[in-house]
Amino acid sequence: AWDATRRATAHEPTAHPPQTRQKQQRHPALPQGPPQPPVASLGFHKMDMVSGMMRSQLVIEAAKSIREDYRKSLDGLKASAKERLLPEIHRRSAEKLLDIARKNRGIYNKAAQFVCSVRGPVPKEYIDVLSVLTDQAPFQPFDQMETVLTEELKAPVSELFESIERIPIAAASLAQVHIGRLKDGTKVAVKIQYPGLQQQMAVDLQVIETALMMFSSSLPFDMRWLVRDFREYLARECDFELEAENAKKLAEQFAHNKRIHVPQAIKSHSSKRVLTMEFAEGLMKVNNISALRQANLDPFQVASLLNEFSCDMILVHGFVHGDPHSGNVYVRPHPTEGGAELVVLDHGLYHTLADEVRTKLCKLWVSCVSKSQEEKRRLSEELVGPMYKLLPTFLSSWFAIGSLTLEEAAEMRSGRYYSRISLKDATDFLAGMEERKSLLGMFHSSGYTRSLLQDLAYPEQERIFRCALSAEAGLDRDLFKVMRTGEGTTSTKLWFAYLYMRVLFSVYEARIRIFVYGSVYWAYRLVAWPVSKVKAS
């Protein structure tokens, strides 16, 4: 409705307050002048700013409603009763957020996708409800999308394609995808950016940045850099020519692995807002276990392939896919060799780790597996500063042993640990992450992959084992060549065999330590709980 109002009033005079209208009526001879167009600011109009504020108002109202629902439903109840009610309240709240994301679109869909990537702190009901937005966001009529095609490719659709389906096969936060055929009969996937998307995002980001600026005086640090970084990421993600270059680079890095396929762009039918790519047939969601079994694909093999892709991408190449969720990572039976083939889509956002950061991350993985506590602390401090205790637990919860005390581990499990972190430490951490934002993007990407691996019931010891091997390979390119292609000198192959056994032994030793420390932890809880009750009484 607001979009229609904006179009209808784009060249009409701004309405005046009653006092001004009365004054004009008393002086009818005064010249009215030509209608003034809305004032442009940072690429958008006043009416766009108003519509952006209305979208943010919907979010505020939904937040108030959700908070009130939790308060009214849970106040005065015992812990057991709260546990029974919470799943239903979570689901109601998630459905409200889903409704907001569908109405507002743009960055609100991106925010919902981010929530789906954060397992652990986020209740399962939120993830179940919001995960539909990873590839089934609301789509727009083809008549509107056709305008973008014509504007970008400088020709009518009938001259560019033999045919193109009007209903998209997928719709996400920035674009939707249609199946088409070129004039030579080649089947393609045509990704078209939503019309007006960049303008809407500019408005929404400006509203958020303005709100942060208003509250900056009451905050001890400036958070506006987060919006600036997000704006930078979105600008890169909205550039489909850059996406085509990223896809080409990723395909070159994984050319040795015949089980990872990256569809390539057709440049003659692509631009900054339109991306035409080869069509990949027979795709299944990588975490759809029932579909995998129906296609005679082993979920464990699929998970191992996904984990190998993620580990090599981060630790060996340092070129990290920004959104490897279930709407962008698919699997299909390999067309020639049998087994599974991973198909990776949507290459708009990548995080490039500086070689120094990637090397430290590899060494940190090695030190965590080899139990080198001093090295682990030193590398963690160099990477994230005062939050060094948490970094190993970001890699794996197994690495909490040696990083946290039993008491800290108990607080981490209950979510109370973060109260230990001082405001200054949090400020220094955020300020440091501005300089190391690619590392933050890497953790975000890793969160998506770990969520998919959890869906596939992939054992944590296997994930740690493969990550540790990739970390060793990331420190020695000859070792990587032996590990992935089997080619190399005899001495390198013997060194790899030694490292393989050492890492394998360390991981299984860590599993034993987890069992022992877990037993001590629960014994501590059994003793500490009645003691705390006695103290409380």
XYZ file of C-alpha atoms in Angstrom:
537
model
C 0.000 0.000 0.000
C 2.805 2.392 0.849
C 4.614 1.555 -2.395
C 1.437 2.417 -4.321
C 1.093 5.656 -2.367
C 4.703 6.553 -3.100
C 4.218 6.001 -6.832
C 0.961 7.961 -6.870
C 2.391 10.931 -4.960
C 5.917 10.934 -6.342
C 5.322 14.200 -8.239
C 2.514 15.796 -6.220
C 2.970 18.785 -3.913
C 3.525 17.898 -0.278
C 0.359 18.317 1.775
C 0.408 21.410 4.020
C -0.849 21.741 7.582
C -4.249 23.481 8.069
C -2.680 26.830 9.013
C -0.728 26.984 5.751
C -3.776 26.076 3.656
C -5.808 28.862 5.277
C -3.045 31.339 4.593
C -2.975 30.337 0.936
C -6.751 30.800 0.659
C -6.409 34.390 1.976
C -3.833 35.140 -0.717
C -5.135 33.437 -3.889
C -3.042 35.698 -6.124
C 0.250 34.242 -4.880
C 1.896 31.982 -7.506
C 1.845 28.314 -6.532
C 4.896 27.275 -8.615
C 5.502 23.842 -10.147
C 5.100 20.701 -8.043
C 8.315 19.854 -6.157
C 9.574 16.269 -6.284
C 10.496 14.579 -3.015
C 13.930 15.454 -1.683
C 16.479 12.704 -2.384
C 18.911 11.716 0.345
C 21.466 8.937 0.081
C 19.659 7.429 -2.899
C 16.094 7.372 -1.597
C 13.110 9.692 -1.159
C 11.228 10.972 1.866
C 8.369 8.545 1.236
C 10.909 5.683 1.115
C 12.204 6.777 4.516
C 8.649 6.820 5.868
C 7.984 3.304 4.553
C 11.287 2.150 6.090
C 10.256 3.572 9.451
C 6.897 1.811 9.127
C 8.705 -1.483 8.533
C 10.799 -0.889 11.641
C 7.619 -0.010 13.556
C 6.185 -3.433 12.645
C 9.292 -5.003 14.168
C 8.956 -2.931 17.352
C 5.281 -3.889 17.741
C 6.075 -7.571 17.171
C 8.882 -7.398 19.756
C 6.500 -5.856 22.306
C 3.894 -8.517 21.570
C 6.418 -11.349 21.942
C 7.806 -9.944 25.181
C 4.291 -9.574 26.596
C 3.397 -13.124 25.545
C 6.390 -14.545 27.424
C 5.653 -12.400 30.474
C 1.952 -13.209 30.746
C 2.391 -16.900 29.976
C 5.261 -17.576 32.383
C 4.835 -15.182 35.318
C 4.232 -16.985 38.615
C 4.799 -20.497 37.235
C 7.172 -23.097 38.600
C 10.199 -24.182 36.555
C 8.577 -27.473 35.478
C 5.456 -25.703 34.238
C 7.568 -23.168 32.349
C 9.469 -25.976 30.618
C 6.189 -27.443 29.369
C 4.874 -24.118 28.057
C 8.052 -22.708 26.511
C 8.043 -24.724 23.223
C 4.555 -23.464 22.316
C 5.440 -19.852 23.217
C 8.638 -20.147 21.179
C 6.630 -21.350 18.187
C 4.052 -18.547 18.480
C 6.837 -15.978 18.687
C 8.708 -17.466 15.733
C 5.553 -17.342 13.606
C 5.217 -13.631 14.403
C 8.797 -13.066 13.288
C 8.176 -15.104 10.127
C 5.191 -12.904 9.314
C 7.327 -9.773 9.780
C 10.108 -11.146 7.559
C 7.620 -12.001 4.802
C 6.064 -8.548 4.936
C 9.284 -6.537 5.159
C 11.521 -8.752 2.994
C 15.074 -7.605 2.212
C 17.381 -7.474 5.220
C 14.641 -8.848 7.466
C 14.788 -12.132 5.538
C 18.570 -12.052 5.866
C 18.193 -11.574 9.625
C 15.849 -14.585 9.824
C 18.373 -16.698 7.908
C 21.050 -15.653 10.384
C 18.863 -16.778 13.308
C 18.540 -20.202 11.658
C 22.326 -20.534 11.539
C 22.818 -20.035 15.300
C 22.213 -23.416 16.938
C 22.408 -23.812 20.690
C 21.339 -20.432 22.087
C 18.368 -20.223 19.683
C 15.418 -22.504 20.593
C 14.651 -25.258 18.098
C 11.131 -23.927 17.471
C 12.534 -20.663 16.054
C 14.833 -22.565 13.698
C 12.035 -24.905 12.536
C 9.675 -22.034 11.711
C 12.159 -19.558 10.192
C 14.147 -22.080 8.146
C 11.477 -21.852 5.418
C 13.030 -18.494 4.443
C 16.313 -20.067 3.336
C 14.816 -20.883 -0.081
C 11.046 -20.250 0.139
C 10.827 -16.538 0.783
C 7.819 -14.739 -0.765
C 8.303 -14.322 -4.523
C 7.253 -11.483 -6.814
C 5.184 -11.714 -10.028
C 7.193 -12.377 -13.171
C 5.868 -9.196 -14.823
C 7.883 -7.174 -12.290
C 10.956 -9.387 -12.637
C 10.771 -9.184 -16.448
C 11.334 -5.437 -16.189
C 14.670 -6.076 -14.453
C 15.654 -8.602 -17.146
C 14.924 -6.152 -19.954
C 16.669 -3.230 -18.250
C 19.798 -5.198 -17.411
C 20.284 -7.264 -20.572
C 19.185 -4.466 -22.976
C 16.854 -6.688 -24.991
C 13.350 -8.186 -24.792
C 13.089 -11.512 -22.992
C 11.821 -13.191 -26.178
C 15.103 -12.333 -27.927
C 17.264 -13.604 -25.063
C 15.568 -16.885 -24.158
C 13.713 -19.576 -26.026
C 11.502 -19.898 -22.944
C 11.471 -18.974 -19.261
C 9.131 -20.246 -16.563
C 7.050 -17.557 -14.894
C 6.885 -19.298 -11.504
C 10.268 -19.335 -9.712
C 11.778 -22.562 -8.441
C 13.292 -20.726 -5.458
C 12.989 -17.330 -3.793
C 15.389 -15.914 -1.230
C 16.029 -12.596 0.467
C 17.637 -10.784 -2.489
C 16.475 -12.545 -5.636
C 14.408 -15.343 -7.104
C 15.396 -18.046 -9.586
C 13.535 -19.068 -12.754
C 14.218 -21.992 -15.090
C 14.845 -20.966 -18.694
C 16.239 -22.195 -22.004
C 18.625 -20.297 -24.220
C 18.138 -20.063 -27.961
C 20.497 -23.033 -28.446
C 18.352 -25.158 -26.093
C 20.682 -25.018 -23.068
C 18.758 -25.295 -19.807
C 19.702 -22.518 -17.400
C 18.850 -21.054 -14.010
C 18.136 -17.317 -14.173
C 18.636 -15.442 -10.907
C 16.882 -12.057 -10.962
C 17.277 -9.418 -8.285
C 14.065 -7.956 -6.876
C 13.153 -4.550 -8.337
C 13.739 -1.709 -5.886
C 15.653 -4.011 -3.531
C 18.774 -1.888 -3.189
C 16.724 1.238 -2.512
C 14.683 -0.530 0.189
C 17.815 -1.896 1.845
C 19.427 1.550 1.811
C 16.382 2.935 3.612
C 16.214 0.127 6.193
C 19.910 0.403 6.958
C 19.648 4.188 7.220
C 16.758 3.856 9.698
C 18.781 1.409 11.815
C 21.908 3.573 11.662
C 19.899 6.664 12.600
C 18.425 4.833 15.600
C 21.903 3.735 16.709
C 23.154 7.310 16.328
C 20.297 8.564 18.515
C 21.198 6.093 21.265
C 24.982 6.325 20.856
C 25.246 8.900 23.650
C 23.945 6.336 26.156
C 26.273 3.565 24.905
C 29.944 3.289 25.907
C 30.943 2.299 22.360
C 29.928 3.062 18.764
C 27.966 0.218 17.168
C 27.343 1.963 13.854
C 30.309 0.166 12.295
C 28.168 -3.013 12.303
C 25.657 -1.310 10.010
C 28.443 0.040 7.811
C 29.916 -3.455 7.466
C 26.504 -4.969 6.793
C 25.929 -2.337 4.087
C 29.274 -3.281 2.537
C 28.406 -6.988 2.598
C 24.991 -6.364 1.021
C 26.529 -4.217 -1.715
C 28.838 -7.117 -2.614
C 26.013 -9.643 -2.426
C 23.841 -7.532 -4.749
C 26.580 -7.469 -7.421
C 25.927 -10.556 -9.559
C 29.049 -9.959 -11.683
C 31.105 -10.355 -8.517
C 29.113 -13.504 -7.715
C 30.100 -15.001 -11.067
C 33.775 -14.270 -10.322
C 33.461 -15.876 -6.859
C 31.911 -19.015 -8.368
C 34.771 -19.272 -10.862
C 37.388 -18.883 -8.112
C 35.766 -21.514 -5.864
C 35.539 -23.978 -8.782
C 39.266 -23.507 -9.460
C 40.166 -24.090 -5.803
C 38.199 -27.365 -5.693
C 39.038 -28.549 -9.209
C 40.892 -31.500 -7.635
C 37.688 -32.746 -5.970
C 35.362 -34.349 -8.509
C 32.604 -34.631 -5.892
C 32.149 -30.867 -5.490
C 30.402 -29.054 -8.323
C 30.077 -25.277 -8.696
C 27.736 -24.204 -11.559
C 29.289 -21.475 -13.719
C 27.781 -18.259 -15.101
C 26.896 -17.599 -18.733
C 28.361 -14.120 -19.166
C 26.397 -13.199 -22.302
C 23.164 -13.400 -20.293
C 24.396 -11.932 -17.001
C 24.835 -8.477 -15.500
C 25.007 -6.816 -12.083
C 21.348 -7.695 -11.295
C 20.807 -10.778 -13.491
C 22.829 -14.002 -13.250
C 22.287 -16.816 -15.738
C 23.999 -20.072 -14.777
C 24.112 -23.655 -15.964
C 21.178 -25.601 -14.505
C 22.038 -28.407 -12.068
C 19.571 -31.300 -12.306
C 18.369 -33.642 -9.575
C 19.234 -31.571 -6.524
C 18.228 -32.531 -2.997
C 18.660 -30.541 0.188
C 21.840 -31.680 1.841
C 20.099 -32.210 5.219
C 17.044 -34.074 3.879
C 17.902 -37.536 5.223
C 14.806 -39.295 3.859
C 15.443 -37.978 0.327
C 19.096 -39.029 0.557
C 18.161 -42.575 1.514
C 15.576 -42.793 -1.258
C 18.350 -41.858 -3.708
C 20.622 -44.535 -2.149
C 22.994 -41.912 -0.780
C 24.670 -42.476 2.592
C 23.976 -39.496 4.939
C 27.354 -40.097 6.629
C 29.182 -39.870 3.292
C 27.260 -36.684 2.443
C 28.133 -35.165 5.836
C 31.797 -36.126 5.416
C 31.864 -34.459 1.988
C 30.218 -31.308 3.373
C 32.632 -31.202 6.310
C 35.640 -31.694 4.015
C 34.430 -28.851 1.793
C 33.964 -26.503 4.759
C 37.318 -27.365 6.408
C 39.334 -26.943 3.209
C 37.474 -23.768 2.279
C 38.295 -22.123 5.629
C 41.634 -23.584 6.689
C 43.387 -24.252 3.379
C 42.075 -21.598 0.984
C 40.775 -18.916 3.370
C 38.019 -18.107 0.856
C 34.820 -18.634 2.838
C 31.265 -18.932 1.484
C 29.129 -16.475 3.469
C 25.798 -18.362 3.422
C 26.259 -22.165 3.182
C 22.774 -22.959 4.532
C 20.386 -25.625 3.230
C 19.053 -23.269 0.539
C 22.507 -22.921 -1.029
C 24.160 -26.316 -0.514
C 22.611 -29.305 -2.292
C 23.542 -32.875 -3.115
C 22.779 -35.276 -5.963
C 23.985 -38.698 -7.159
C 27.304 -38.291 -8.970
C 26.574 -38.561 -12.721
C 29.568 -40.822 -13.520
C 31.300 -42.143 -10.393
C 28.389 -43.069 -8.110
C 27.990 -41.864 -4.548
C 27.237 -38.242 -3.697
C 28.151 -34.971 -5.389
C 27.919 -31.661 -3.506
C 26.494 -28.725 -5.491
C 27.232 -25.262 -4.073
C 25.101 -22.263 -5.109
C 24.794 -18.532 -4.293
C 28.298 -17.081 -4.320
C 27.405 -13.456 -3.673
C 29.078 -13.112 -0.277
C 32.540 -14.432 0.546
C 34.895 -13.662 3.419
C 38.597 -13.678 2.603
C 40.801 -14.563 5.559
C 44.180 -12.844 5.575
C 46.919 -15.453 5.294
C 48.218 -14.520 8.751
C 44.769 -15.030 10.320
C 44.219 -18.304 8.436
C 47.626 -19.619 9.571
C 46.914 -18.744 13.220
C 43.522 -20.445 12.950
C 45.199 -23.603 11.610
C 47.729 -23.555 14.454
C 44.919 -23.036 16.953
C 43.128 -26.160 15.676
C 46.353 -28.148 15.951
C 47.048 -26.872 19.479
C 43.475 -27.633 20.607
C 43.754 -31.235 19.394
C 47.291 -31.728 20.716
C 46.410 -30.217 24.137
C 49.085 -27.492 23.931
C 47.437 -25.177 26.454
C 49.985 -22.330 26.333
C 49.962 -22.234 22.544
C 46.166 -22.378 22.531
C 45.883 -19.409 24.882
C 48.487 -17.346 23.002
C 46.835 -17.879 19.608
C 43.355 -17.246 21.014
C 44.454 -13.943 22.548
C 46.068 -12.874 19.262
C 42.891 -13.672 17.342
C 40.122 -12.332 19.617
C 41.828 -10.523 22.490
C 40.062 -10.564 25.888
C 37.502 -13.183 24.790
C 40.276 -15.759 24.354
C 38.660 -18.313 26.686
C 35.621 -18.584 24.441
C 37.390 -19.029 21.101
C 38.290 -22.744 21.517
C 34.671 -23.466 22.488
C 33.563 -21.751 19.245
C 35.622 -24.343 17.347
C 34.132 -27.214 19.351
C 32.519 -27.679 22.749
C 35.079 -30.459 23.306
C 37.792 -27.814 23.608
C 36.165 -26.309 26.693
C 38.326 -28.778 28.627
C 41.504 -26.940 29.461
C 39.956 -23.607 28.506
C 37.252 -23.351 31.186
C 37.042 -24.528 34.784
C 34.230 -26.884 35.832
C 32.384 -23.943 37.341
C 32.769 -21.915 34.135
C 31.624 -24.892 32.066
C 28.500 -25.197 34.214
C 27.816 -21.482 33.766
C 28.413 -21.761 30.025
C 25.881 -24.586 29.809
C 23.261 -22.519 31.650
C 24.074 -19.316 29.753
C 25.262 -17.480 32.899
C 28.929 -17.409 31.894
C 28.565 -14.269 29.805
C 27.793 -12.226 32.916
C 31.479 -12.707 33.813
C 32.545 -10.693 30.766
C 33.138 -7.052 31.636
C 31.747 -4.229 29.523
C 35.296 -3.158 28.678
C 36.179 -6.649 27.442
C 33.068 -6.726 25.276
C 33.885 -3.267 23.913
C 37.481 -4.228 23.111
C 36.285 -7.443 21.478
C 33.803 -5.642 19.215
C 36.327 -2.966 18.320
C 38.852 -5.651 17.450
C 36.342 -7.561 15.338
C 35.908 -4.481 13.150
C 39.501 -5.009 12.072
C 39.057 -8.804 11.865
C 35.531 -8.865 10.450
C 36.417 -11.675 8.029
C 36.970 -13.881 11.090
C 33.481 -13.026 12.352
C 32.096 -13.914 8.909
C 33.969 -17.211 9.050
C 32.307 -18.121 12.362
C 28.938 -17.214 10.858
C 29.606 -19.487 7.864
C 30.862 -22.276 10.108
C 27.658 -21.994 12.135
C 25.594 -22.795 9.030
C 27.733 -25.843 8.221
C 27.670 -27.180 11.776
C 23.867 -26.868 11.798
C 23.664 -29.014 8.649
C 26.080 -31.560 10.123
C 23.938 -31.777 13.261
C 20.882 -32.411 11.078
C 22.802 -35.299 9.472
C 23.823 -36.653 12.920
C 27.498 -36.347 12.014
C 29.696 -37.315 15.004
C 31.621 -34.441 16.543
C 34.787 -36.537 16.757
C 34.694 -37.002 12.971
C 34.248 -33.270 12.414
C 37.188 -32.466 14.714
C 39.352 -35.132 13.057
C 38.744 -33.767 9.534
C 39.196 -30.155 10.656
C 42.502 -31.005 12.345
C 43.773 -32.717 9.171
C 42.749 -29.710 7.078
C 44.539 -27.458 9.577
C 47.746 -29.469 9.132
C 47.296 -29.279 5.353
C 46.677 -25.541 5.593
C 50.154 -25.176 7.101
C 51.835 -27.324 4.432
C 50.633 -27.186 0.798
C 52.600 -30.309 -0.142
C 50.715 -32.155 2.581
C 47.407 -30.860 1.176
C 48.331 -32.210 -2.261
C 49.023 -35.641 -0.801
C 45.835 -35.594 1.277
C 43.467 -34.609 -1.550
C 45.107 -36.054 -4.693
C 47.481 -38.754 -3.405
C 50.363 -37.152 -5.311
C 53.668 -36.178 -3.676
C 57.072 -37.355 -2.570
C 57.548 -40.464 -0.448
C 58.750 -38.408 2.525
C 55.615 -36.205 2.355
C 53.379 -39.283 2.186
C 55.113 -40.780 5.241
C 54.750 -37.462 7.081
C 51.046 -37.403 6.241
C 50.619 -40.979 7.499
C 52.303 -39.997 10.779
C 50.109 -36.895 11.175
C 47.000 -38.911 10.323
C 47.674 -41.395 13.108
C 48.697 -38.658 15.555
C 45.523 -36.675 14.963
C 43.399 -39.831 15.099
C 44.943 -40.810 18.440
C 44.530 -37.270 19.831
C 40.845 -37.114 18.878
C 40.028 -40.457 20.471
C 42.052 -39.472 23.521
C 39.971 -36.289 23.667
C 36.825 -38.427 23.545
C 38.030 -40.354 26.587
C 38.816 -37.072 28.356
C 35.305 -35.842 27.544
C 33.857 -38.961 29.201
C 36.061 -38.586 32.294
C 35.535 -34.840 32.652
C 31.830 -35.296 31.962
C 31.587 -37.778 34.813
C 33.433 -35.376 37.129
C 31.199 -32.506 35.960
C 27.965 -34.364 36.770
C 29.403 -35.523 40.090
C 30.221 -31.882 40.832
C 26.662 -30.897 39.908
C 25.178 -33.600 42.147
C 27.241 -32.358 45.095
C 26.927 -28.638 44.371
C 23.136 -28.674 43.913
C 22.167 -29.829 47.449
C 24.880 -27.599 48.926
C 23.431 -24.578 47.124
C 19.957 -25.504 48.388
C 21.247 -25.712 51.981
C 22.953 -22.320 51.622
C 19.795 -20.813 50.155
C 17.677 -22.116 53.037
